[in-house]
PDB file of C-alpha atoms in Angstrom:
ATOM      1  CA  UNK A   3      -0.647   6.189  23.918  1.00 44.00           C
ATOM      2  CA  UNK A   4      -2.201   3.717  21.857  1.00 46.00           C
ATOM      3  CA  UNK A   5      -0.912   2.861  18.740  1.00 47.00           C
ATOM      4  CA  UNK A   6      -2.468   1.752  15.079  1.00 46.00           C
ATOM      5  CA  UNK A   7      -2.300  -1.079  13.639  1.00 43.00           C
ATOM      6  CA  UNK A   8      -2.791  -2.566  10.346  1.00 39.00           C
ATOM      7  CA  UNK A   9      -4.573  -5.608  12.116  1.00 41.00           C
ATOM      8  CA  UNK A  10      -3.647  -8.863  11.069  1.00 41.00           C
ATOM      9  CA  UNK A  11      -4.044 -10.377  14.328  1.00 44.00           C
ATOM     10  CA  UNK A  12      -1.322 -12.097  16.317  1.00 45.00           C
ATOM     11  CA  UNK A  13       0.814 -13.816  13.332  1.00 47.00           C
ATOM     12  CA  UNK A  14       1.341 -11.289  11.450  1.00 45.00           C
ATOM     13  CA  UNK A  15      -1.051 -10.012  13.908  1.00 42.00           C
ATOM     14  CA  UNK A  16      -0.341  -7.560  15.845  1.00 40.00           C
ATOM     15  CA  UNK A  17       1.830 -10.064  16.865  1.00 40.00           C
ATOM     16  CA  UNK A  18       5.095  -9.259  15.646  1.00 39.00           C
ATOM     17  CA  UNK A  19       5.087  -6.219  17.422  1.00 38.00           C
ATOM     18  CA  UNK A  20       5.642  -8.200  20.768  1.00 40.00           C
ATOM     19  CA  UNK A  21       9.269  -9.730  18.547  1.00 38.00           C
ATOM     20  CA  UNK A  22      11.112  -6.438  18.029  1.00 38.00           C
ATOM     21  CA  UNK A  23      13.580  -7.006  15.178  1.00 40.00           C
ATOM     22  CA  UNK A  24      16.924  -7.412  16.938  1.00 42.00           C
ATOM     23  CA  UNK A  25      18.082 -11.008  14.923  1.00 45.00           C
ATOM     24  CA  UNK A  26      21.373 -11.365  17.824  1.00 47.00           C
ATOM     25  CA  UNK A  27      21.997 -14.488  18.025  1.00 50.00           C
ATOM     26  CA  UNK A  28      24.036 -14.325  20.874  1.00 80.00           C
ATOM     27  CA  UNK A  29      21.784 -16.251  23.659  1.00 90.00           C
ATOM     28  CA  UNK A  30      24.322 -18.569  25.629  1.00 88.00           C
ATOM     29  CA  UNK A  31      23.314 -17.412  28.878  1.00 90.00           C
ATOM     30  CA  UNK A  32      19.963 -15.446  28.107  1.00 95.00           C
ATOM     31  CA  UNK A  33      16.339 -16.849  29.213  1.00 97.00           C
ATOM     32  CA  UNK A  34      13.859 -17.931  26.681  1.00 98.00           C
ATOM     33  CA  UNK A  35      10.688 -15.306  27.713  1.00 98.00           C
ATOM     34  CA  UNK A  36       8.209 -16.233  24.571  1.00 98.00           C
ATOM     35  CA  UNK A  37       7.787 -18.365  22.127  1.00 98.00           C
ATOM     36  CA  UNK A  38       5.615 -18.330  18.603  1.00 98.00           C
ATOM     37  CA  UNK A  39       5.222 -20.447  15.661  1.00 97.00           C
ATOM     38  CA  UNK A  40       2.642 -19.199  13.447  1.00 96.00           C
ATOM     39  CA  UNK A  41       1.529 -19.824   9.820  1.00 94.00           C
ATOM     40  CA  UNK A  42       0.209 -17.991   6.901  1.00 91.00           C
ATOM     41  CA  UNK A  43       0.376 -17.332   3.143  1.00 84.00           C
ATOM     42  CA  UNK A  44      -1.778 -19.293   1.811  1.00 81.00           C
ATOM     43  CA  UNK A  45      -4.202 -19.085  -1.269  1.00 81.00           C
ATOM     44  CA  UNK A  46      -6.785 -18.627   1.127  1.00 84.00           C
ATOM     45  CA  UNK A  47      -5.695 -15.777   3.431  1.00 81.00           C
ATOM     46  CA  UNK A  48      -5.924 -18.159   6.064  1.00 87.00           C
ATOM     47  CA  UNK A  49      -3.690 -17.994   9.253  1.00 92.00           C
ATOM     48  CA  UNK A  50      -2.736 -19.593  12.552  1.00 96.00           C
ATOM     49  CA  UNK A  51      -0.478 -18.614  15.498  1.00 97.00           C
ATOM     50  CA  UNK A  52       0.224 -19.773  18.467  1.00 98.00           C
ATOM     51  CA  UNK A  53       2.473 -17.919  21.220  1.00 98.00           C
ATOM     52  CA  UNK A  54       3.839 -17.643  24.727  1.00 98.00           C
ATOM     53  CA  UNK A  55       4.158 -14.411  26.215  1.00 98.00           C
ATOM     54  CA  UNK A  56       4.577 -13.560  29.754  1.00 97.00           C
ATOM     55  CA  UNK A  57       1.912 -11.033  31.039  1.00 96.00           C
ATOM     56  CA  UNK A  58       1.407  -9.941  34.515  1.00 93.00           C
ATOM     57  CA  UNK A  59       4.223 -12.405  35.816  1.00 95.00           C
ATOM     58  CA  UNK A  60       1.808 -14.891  33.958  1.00 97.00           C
ATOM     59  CA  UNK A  61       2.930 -17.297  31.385  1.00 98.00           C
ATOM     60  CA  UNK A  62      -0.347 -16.802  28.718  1.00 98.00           C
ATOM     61  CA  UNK A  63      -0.517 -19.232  25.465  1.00 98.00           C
ATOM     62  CA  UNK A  64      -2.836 -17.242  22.986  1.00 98.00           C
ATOM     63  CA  UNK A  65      -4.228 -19.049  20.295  1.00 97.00           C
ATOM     64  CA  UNK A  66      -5.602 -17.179  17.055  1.00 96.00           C
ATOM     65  CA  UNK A  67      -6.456 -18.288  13.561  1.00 94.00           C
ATOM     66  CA  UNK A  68      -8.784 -18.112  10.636  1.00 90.00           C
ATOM     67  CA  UNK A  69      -9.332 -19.438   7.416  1.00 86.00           C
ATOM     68  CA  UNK A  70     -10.241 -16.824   5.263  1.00 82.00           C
ATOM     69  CA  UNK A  71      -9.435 -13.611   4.366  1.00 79.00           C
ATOM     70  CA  UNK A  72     -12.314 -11.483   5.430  1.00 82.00           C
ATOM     71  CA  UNK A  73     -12.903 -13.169   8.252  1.00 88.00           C
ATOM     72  CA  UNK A  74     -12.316 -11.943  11.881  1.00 91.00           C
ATOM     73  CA  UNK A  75      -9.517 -14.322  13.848  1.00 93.00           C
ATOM     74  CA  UNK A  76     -10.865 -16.311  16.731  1.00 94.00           C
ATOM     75  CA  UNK A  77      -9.266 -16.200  20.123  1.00 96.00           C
ATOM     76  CA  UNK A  78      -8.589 -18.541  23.083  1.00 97.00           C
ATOM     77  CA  UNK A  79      -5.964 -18.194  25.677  1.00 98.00           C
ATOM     78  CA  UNK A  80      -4.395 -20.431  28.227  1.00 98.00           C
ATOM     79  CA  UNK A  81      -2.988 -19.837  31.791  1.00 98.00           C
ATOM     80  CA  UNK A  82       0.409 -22.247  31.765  1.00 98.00           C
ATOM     81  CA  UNK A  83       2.397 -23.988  34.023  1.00 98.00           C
ATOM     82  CA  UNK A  84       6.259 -21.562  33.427  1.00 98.00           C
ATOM     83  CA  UNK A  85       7.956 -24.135  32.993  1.00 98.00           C
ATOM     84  CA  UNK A  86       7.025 -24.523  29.240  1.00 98.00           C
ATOM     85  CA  UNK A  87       9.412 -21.854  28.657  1.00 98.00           C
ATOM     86  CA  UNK A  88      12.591 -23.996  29.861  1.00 98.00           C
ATOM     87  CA  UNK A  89      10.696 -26.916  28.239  1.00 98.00           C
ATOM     88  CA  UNK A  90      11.114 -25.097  25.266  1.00 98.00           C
ATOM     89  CA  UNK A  91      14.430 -23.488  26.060  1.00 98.00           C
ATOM     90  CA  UNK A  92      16.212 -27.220  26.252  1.00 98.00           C
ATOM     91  CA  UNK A  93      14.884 -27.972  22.831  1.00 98.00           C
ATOM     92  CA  UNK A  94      15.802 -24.932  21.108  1.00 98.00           C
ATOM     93  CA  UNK A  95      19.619 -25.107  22.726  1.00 97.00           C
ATOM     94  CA  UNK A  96      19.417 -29.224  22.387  1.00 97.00           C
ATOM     95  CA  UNK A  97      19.613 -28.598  18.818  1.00 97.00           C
ATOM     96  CA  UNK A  98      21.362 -25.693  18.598  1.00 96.00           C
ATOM     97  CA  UNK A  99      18.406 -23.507  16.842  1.00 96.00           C
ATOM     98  CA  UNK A 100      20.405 -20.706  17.269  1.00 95.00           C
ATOM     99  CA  UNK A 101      21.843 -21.359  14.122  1.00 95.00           C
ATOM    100  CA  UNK A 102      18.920 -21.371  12.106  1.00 96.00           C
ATOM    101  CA  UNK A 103      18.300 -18.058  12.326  1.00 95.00           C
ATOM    102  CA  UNK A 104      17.074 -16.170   9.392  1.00 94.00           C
ATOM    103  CA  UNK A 105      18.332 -19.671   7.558  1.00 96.00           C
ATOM    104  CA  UNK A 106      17.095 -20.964   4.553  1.00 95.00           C
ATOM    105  CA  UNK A 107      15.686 -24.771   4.478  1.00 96.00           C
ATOM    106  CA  UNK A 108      15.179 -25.347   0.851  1.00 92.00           C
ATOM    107  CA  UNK A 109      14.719 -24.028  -2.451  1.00 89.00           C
ATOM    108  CA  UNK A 110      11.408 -25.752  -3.094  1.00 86.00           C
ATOM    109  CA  UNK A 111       8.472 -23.279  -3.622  1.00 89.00           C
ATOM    110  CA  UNK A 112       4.726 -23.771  -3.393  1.00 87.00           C
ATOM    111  CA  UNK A 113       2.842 -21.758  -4.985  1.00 85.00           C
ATOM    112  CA  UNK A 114       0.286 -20.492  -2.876  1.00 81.00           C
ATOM    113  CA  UNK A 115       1.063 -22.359  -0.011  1.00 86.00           C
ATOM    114  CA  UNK A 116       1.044 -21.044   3.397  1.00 90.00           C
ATOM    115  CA  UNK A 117       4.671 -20.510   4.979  1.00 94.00           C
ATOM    116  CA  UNK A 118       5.455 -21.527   8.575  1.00 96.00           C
ATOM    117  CA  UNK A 119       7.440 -19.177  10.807  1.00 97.00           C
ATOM    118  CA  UNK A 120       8.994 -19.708  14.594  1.00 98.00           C
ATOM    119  CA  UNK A 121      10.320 -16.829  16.937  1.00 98.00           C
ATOM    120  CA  UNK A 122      11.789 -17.242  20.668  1.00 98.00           C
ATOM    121  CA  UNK A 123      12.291 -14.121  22.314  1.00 97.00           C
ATOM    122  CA  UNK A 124      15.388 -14.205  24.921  1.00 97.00           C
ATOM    123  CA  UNK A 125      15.687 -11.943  28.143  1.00 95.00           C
ATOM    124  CA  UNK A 126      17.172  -8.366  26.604  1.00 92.00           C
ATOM    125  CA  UNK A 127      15.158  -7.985  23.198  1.00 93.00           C
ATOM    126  CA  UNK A 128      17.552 -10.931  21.952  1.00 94.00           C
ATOM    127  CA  UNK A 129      15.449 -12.776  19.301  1.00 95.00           C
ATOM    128  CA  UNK A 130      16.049 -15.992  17.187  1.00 96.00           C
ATOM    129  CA  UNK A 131      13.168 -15.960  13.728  1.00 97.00           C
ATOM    130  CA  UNK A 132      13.440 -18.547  10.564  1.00 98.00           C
ATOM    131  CA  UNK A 133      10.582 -19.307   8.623  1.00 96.00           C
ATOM    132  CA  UNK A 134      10.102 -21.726   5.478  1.00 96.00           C
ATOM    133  CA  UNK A 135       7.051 -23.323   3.317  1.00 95.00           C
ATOM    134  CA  UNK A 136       8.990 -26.907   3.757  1.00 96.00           C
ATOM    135  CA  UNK A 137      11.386 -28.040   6.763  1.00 97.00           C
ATOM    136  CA  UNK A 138      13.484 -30.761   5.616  1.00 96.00           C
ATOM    137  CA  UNK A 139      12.802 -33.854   7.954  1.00 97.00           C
ATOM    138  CA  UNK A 140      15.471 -33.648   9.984  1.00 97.00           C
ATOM    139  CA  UNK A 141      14.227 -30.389  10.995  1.00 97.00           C
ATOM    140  CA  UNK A 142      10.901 -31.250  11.232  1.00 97.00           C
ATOM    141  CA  UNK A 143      11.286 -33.537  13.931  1.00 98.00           C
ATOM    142  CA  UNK A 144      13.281 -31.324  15.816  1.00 98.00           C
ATOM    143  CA  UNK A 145      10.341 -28.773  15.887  1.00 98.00           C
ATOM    144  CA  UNK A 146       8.021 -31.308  16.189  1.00 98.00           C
ATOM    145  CA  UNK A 147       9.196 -31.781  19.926  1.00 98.00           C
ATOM    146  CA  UNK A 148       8.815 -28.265  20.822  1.00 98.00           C
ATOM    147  CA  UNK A 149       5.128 -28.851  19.222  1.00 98.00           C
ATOM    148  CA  UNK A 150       4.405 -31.604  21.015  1.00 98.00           C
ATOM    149  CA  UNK A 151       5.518 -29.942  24.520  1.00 98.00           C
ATOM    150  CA  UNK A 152       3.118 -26.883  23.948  1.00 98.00           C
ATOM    151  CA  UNK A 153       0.689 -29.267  23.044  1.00 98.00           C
ATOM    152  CA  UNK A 154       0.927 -31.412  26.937  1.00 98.00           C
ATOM    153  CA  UNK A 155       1.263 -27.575  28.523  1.00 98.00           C
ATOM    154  CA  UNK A 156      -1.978 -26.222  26.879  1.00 97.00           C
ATOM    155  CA  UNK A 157      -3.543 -29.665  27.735  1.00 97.00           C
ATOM    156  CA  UNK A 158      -3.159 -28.960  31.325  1.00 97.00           C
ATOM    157  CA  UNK A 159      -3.225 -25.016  31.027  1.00 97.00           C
ATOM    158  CA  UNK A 160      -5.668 -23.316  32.430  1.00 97.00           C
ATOM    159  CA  UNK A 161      -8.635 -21.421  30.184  1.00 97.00           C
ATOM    160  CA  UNK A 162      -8.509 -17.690  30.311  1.00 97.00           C
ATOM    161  CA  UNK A 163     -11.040 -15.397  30.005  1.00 97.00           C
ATOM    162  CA  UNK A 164     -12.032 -14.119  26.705  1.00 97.00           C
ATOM    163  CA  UNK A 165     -13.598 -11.534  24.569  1.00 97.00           C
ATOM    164  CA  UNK A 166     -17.725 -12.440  23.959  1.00 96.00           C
ATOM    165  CA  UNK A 167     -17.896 -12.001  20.220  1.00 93.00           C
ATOM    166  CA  UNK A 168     -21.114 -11.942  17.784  1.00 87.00           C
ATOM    167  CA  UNK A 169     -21.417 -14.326  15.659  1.00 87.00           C
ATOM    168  CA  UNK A 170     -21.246 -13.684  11.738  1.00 85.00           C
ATOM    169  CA  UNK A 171     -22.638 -15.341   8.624  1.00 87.00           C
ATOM    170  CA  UNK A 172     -19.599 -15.061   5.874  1.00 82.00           C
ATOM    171  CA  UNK A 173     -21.771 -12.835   4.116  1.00 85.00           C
ATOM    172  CA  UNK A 174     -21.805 -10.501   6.919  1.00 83.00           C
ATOM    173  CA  UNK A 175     -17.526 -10.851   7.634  1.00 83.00           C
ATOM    174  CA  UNK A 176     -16.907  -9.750   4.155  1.00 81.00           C
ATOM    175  CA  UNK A 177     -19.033  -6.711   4.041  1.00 85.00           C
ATOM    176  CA  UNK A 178     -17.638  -5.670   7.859  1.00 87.00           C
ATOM    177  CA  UNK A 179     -15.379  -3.360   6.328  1.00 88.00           C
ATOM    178  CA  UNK A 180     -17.687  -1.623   4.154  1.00 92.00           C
ATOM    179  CA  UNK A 181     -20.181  -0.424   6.536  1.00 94.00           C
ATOM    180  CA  UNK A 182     -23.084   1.636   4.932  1.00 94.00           C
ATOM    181  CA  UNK A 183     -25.743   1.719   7.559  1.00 94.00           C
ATOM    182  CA  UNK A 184     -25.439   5.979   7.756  1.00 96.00           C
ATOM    183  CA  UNK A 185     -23.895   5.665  11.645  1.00 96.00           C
ATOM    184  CA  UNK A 186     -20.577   5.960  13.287  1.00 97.00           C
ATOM    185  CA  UNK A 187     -20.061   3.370  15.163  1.00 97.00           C
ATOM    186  CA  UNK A 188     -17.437   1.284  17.880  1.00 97.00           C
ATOM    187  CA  UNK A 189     -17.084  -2.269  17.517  1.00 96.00           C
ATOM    188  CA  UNK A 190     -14.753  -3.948  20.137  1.00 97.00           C
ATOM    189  CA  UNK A 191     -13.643  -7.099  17.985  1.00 96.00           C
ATOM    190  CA  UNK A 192     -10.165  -9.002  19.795  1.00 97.00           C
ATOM    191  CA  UNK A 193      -8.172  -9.217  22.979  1.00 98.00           C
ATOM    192  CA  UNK A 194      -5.465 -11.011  23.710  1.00 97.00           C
ATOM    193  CA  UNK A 195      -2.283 -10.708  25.982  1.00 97.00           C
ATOM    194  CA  UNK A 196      -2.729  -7.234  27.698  1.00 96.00           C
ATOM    195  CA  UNK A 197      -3.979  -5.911  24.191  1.00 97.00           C
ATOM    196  CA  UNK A 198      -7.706  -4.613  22.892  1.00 98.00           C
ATOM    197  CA  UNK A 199      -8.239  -4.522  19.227  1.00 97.00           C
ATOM    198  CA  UNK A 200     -11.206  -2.092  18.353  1.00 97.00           C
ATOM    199  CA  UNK A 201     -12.533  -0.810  14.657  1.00 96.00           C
ATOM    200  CA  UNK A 202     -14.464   2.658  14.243  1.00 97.00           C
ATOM    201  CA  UNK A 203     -17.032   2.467  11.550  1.00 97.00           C
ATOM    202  CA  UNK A 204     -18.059   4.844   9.313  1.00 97.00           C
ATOM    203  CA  UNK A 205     -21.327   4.462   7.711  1.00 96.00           C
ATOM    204  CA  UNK A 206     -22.016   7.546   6.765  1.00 97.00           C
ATOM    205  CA  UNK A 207     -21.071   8.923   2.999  1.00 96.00           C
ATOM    206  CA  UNK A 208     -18.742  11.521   4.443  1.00 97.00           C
ATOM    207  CA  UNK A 209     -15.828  11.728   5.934  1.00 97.00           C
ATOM    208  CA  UNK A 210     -15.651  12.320   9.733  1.00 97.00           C
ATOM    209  CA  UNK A 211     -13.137  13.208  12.307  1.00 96.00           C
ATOM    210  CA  UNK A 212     -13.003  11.735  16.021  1.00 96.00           C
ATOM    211  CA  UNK A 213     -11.431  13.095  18.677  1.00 95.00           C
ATOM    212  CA  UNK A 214      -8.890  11.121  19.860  1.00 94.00           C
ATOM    213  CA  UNK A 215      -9.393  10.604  23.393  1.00 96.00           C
ATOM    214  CA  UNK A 216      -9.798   6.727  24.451  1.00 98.00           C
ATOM    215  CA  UNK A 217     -10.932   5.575  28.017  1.00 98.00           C
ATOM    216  CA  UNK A 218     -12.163   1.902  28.816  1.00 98.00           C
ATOM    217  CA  UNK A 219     -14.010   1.807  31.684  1.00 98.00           C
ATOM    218  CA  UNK A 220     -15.169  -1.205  33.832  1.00 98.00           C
ATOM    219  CA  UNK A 221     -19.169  -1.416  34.050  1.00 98.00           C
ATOM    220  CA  UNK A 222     -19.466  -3.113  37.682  1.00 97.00           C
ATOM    221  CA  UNK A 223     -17.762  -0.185  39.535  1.00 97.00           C
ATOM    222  CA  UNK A 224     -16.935   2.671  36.926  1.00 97.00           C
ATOM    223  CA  UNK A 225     -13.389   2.039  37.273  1.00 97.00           C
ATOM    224  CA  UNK A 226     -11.204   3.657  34.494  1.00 98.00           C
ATOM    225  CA  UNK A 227      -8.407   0.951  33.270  1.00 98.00           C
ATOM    226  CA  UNK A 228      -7.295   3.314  30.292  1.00 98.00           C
ATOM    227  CA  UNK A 229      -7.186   6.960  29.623  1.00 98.00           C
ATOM    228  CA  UNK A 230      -5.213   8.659  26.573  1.00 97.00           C
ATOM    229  CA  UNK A 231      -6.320  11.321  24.355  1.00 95.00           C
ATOM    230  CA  UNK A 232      -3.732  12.656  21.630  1.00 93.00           C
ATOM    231  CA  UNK A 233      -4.017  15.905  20.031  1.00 93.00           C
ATOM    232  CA  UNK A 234      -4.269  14.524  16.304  1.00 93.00           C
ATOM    233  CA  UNK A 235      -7.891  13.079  15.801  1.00 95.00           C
ATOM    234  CA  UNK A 236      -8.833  10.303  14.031  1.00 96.00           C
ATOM    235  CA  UNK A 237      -9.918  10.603  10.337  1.00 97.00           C
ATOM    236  CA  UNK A 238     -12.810   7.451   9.004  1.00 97.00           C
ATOM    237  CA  UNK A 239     -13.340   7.873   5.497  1.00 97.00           C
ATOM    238  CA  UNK A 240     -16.960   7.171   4.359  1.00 97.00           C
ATOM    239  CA  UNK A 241     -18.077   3.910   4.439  1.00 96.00           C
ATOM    240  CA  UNK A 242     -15.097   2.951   5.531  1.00 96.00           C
ATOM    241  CA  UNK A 243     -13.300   1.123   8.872  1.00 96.00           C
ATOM    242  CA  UNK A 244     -10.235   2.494  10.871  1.00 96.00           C
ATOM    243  CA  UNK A 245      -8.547  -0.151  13.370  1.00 95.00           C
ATOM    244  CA  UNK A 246      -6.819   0.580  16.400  1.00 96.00           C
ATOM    245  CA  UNK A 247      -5.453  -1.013  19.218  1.00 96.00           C
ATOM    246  CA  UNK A 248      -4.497   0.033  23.104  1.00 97.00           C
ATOM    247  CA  UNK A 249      -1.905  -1.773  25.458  1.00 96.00           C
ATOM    248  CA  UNK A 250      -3.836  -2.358  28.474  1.00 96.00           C
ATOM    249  CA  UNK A 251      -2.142  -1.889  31.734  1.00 93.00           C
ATOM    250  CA  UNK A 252      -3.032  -5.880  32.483  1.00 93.00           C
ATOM    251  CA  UNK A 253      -5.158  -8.792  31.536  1.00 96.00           C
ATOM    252  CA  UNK A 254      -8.739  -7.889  32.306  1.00 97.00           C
ATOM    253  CA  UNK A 255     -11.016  -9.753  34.600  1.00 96.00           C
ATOM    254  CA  UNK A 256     -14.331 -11.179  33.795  1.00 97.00           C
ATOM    255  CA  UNK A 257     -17.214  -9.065  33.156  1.00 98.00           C
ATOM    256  CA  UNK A 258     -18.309  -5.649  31.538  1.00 98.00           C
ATOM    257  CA  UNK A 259     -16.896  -3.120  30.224  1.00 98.00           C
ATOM    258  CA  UNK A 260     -17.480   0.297  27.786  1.00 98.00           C
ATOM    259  CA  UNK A 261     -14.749   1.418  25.477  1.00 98.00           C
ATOM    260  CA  UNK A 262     -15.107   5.510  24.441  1.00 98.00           C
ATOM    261  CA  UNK A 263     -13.763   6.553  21.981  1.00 98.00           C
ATOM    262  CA  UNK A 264     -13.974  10.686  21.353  1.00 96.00           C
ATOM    263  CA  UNK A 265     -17.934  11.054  21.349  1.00 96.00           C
ATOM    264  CA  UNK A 266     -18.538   7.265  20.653  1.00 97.00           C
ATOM    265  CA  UNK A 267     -18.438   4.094  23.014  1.00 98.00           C
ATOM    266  CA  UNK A 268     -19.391   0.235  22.733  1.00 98.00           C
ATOM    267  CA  UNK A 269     -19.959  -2.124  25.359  1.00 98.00           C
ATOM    268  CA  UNK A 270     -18.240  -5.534  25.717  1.00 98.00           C
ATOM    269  CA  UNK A 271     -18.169  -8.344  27.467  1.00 98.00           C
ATOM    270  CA  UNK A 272     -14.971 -10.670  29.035  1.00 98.00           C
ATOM    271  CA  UNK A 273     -15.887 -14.454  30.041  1.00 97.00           C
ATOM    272  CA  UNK A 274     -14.618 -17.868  29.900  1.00 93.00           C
ATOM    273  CA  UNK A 275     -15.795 -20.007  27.027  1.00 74.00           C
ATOM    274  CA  UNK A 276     -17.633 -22.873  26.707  1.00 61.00           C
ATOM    275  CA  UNK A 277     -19.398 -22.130  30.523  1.00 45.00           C
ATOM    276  CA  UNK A 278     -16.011 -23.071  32.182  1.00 48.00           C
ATOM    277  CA  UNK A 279     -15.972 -21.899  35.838  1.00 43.00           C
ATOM    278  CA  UNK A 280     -13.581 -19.872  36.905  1.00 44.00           C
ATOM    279  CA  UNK A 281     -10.858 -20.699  39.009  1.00 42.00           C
TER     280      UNK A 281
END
């Protein structure tokens, strides 16, 4: 069943969910599976993260970030070569990072300034976090090598097909969740990994109740990828957004497809970027 989600997309975003919060540090002969360093914090509301997950047997980098609060987080993904993962894995045991977990770096504070986290997720929900505002330099080089290495993989990673987004004036981001048009509506709005982020909007000035039956169907051949219902609806206050997210059962191809949700649907659209072909 699908689950909801306070979205803040992958960093704090929905992301942390993929972690678990085992801190064992015992991972002398466990394999590194994913990888995330991701910032946030800041004055601003502004965020960045960037992980490696593996999905499908698939080694996916997903990129995600904005810069302001109300503003949706943009997307791209990456197909990459696996071995970024031992890459990674003979930096992090190199310098013994094992030992850093949960540590702190320094007892300097900046005010409103954005912390930086990093995770690496090890073969049987082992997991090694530590995050800080400032990494001494020693540090900082050290993590600048596992930087640099994501940066040559993602260089020569393959593109990834995307969710087809509208674009938004900031006007327009800010008001999203305070919709006042008198409709209930879907609105499809991220995808990343094997996950589909969606919002319901109320805007209507009542409160309504959706059924909460979900089914995401591909347009090309009407075949059904998804279909949960759960006996407790879904409650939208007026003029108001709920979001809610589904774990789909794999990455999804290029093309169309129609999300339904109760007596509701939207239709969206999956592509590569920029007019890259596929390959």
């Amino acid at each position: 069943m699908y689950k909801r989600i306070l979205i803040l997309i992958i960093g704090g975003f929905m992301m942390f969910g993929l972690f678990g919060c085992s801190t064992d540090s015992k991972v002398t002969d466990k394999k590194l599976v994913s990888y995330q360093n991701s910032s946030g914090g800041d004055m601003n509301g502004g965020r960045h993260s960037t992980l490696i997950s593996i999905v499908d047997g698939e080694v996916i980098l997903t990129d995600s970030g904005k810069s302001w609060w109300y503003e949706d987080e943009k997307i791209a993904e990456y197909r990459l070569d696996p071995a970024v993962l031992s890459e990674i894995e003979r930096i992090f045991r190199k310098y013994n990072m094992q030992t850093w977990d949960h540590k702190k770096f320094t007892d300097m504070f900046v005010a409103d300034g954005a912390s930086y986290s990093y995770t690496f997720g090890f073969e049987n929900n082992i997991w090694i976090s530590f995050s800080s505002q400032i990494y001494p330099t020693p540090y900082a080089r050290k993590l600048s090598e596992i930087i640099q290495v994501v940066e040559d993989y993602r260089e020569k990673g393959t593109p990834e097909p995307g969710l087809v987004t509208k674009e938004r004036t900031p006007e327009e981001q800010a008001q999203k969740n305070k919709p006042d048009n008198g409709r209930v509506e879907i609105e499809v709005y991220a995808y990343y990994t094997d996950r589909l982020v969606f919002r319901i909007l109320n805007g209507t000035d009542e409160s309504v109740s959706i059924s909460d039956t979900v089914k995401l169907v591909q347009n090309s051949n009407d075949e059904v990828l998804y279909d949960m219902s759960s006996e407790y609806p879904i409650d939208v206050s007026a003029a108001s957004v709920e979001e809610e997210s589904i774990c789909l059962p794999g990455r999804l191809k290029e093309g169309m497809y129609t999300l339904y949700v109760g007596d509701y649907s939207a239709e969206f659209e999956i592509r590569l970027r920029d007019g890259q072909p596929s390959k």
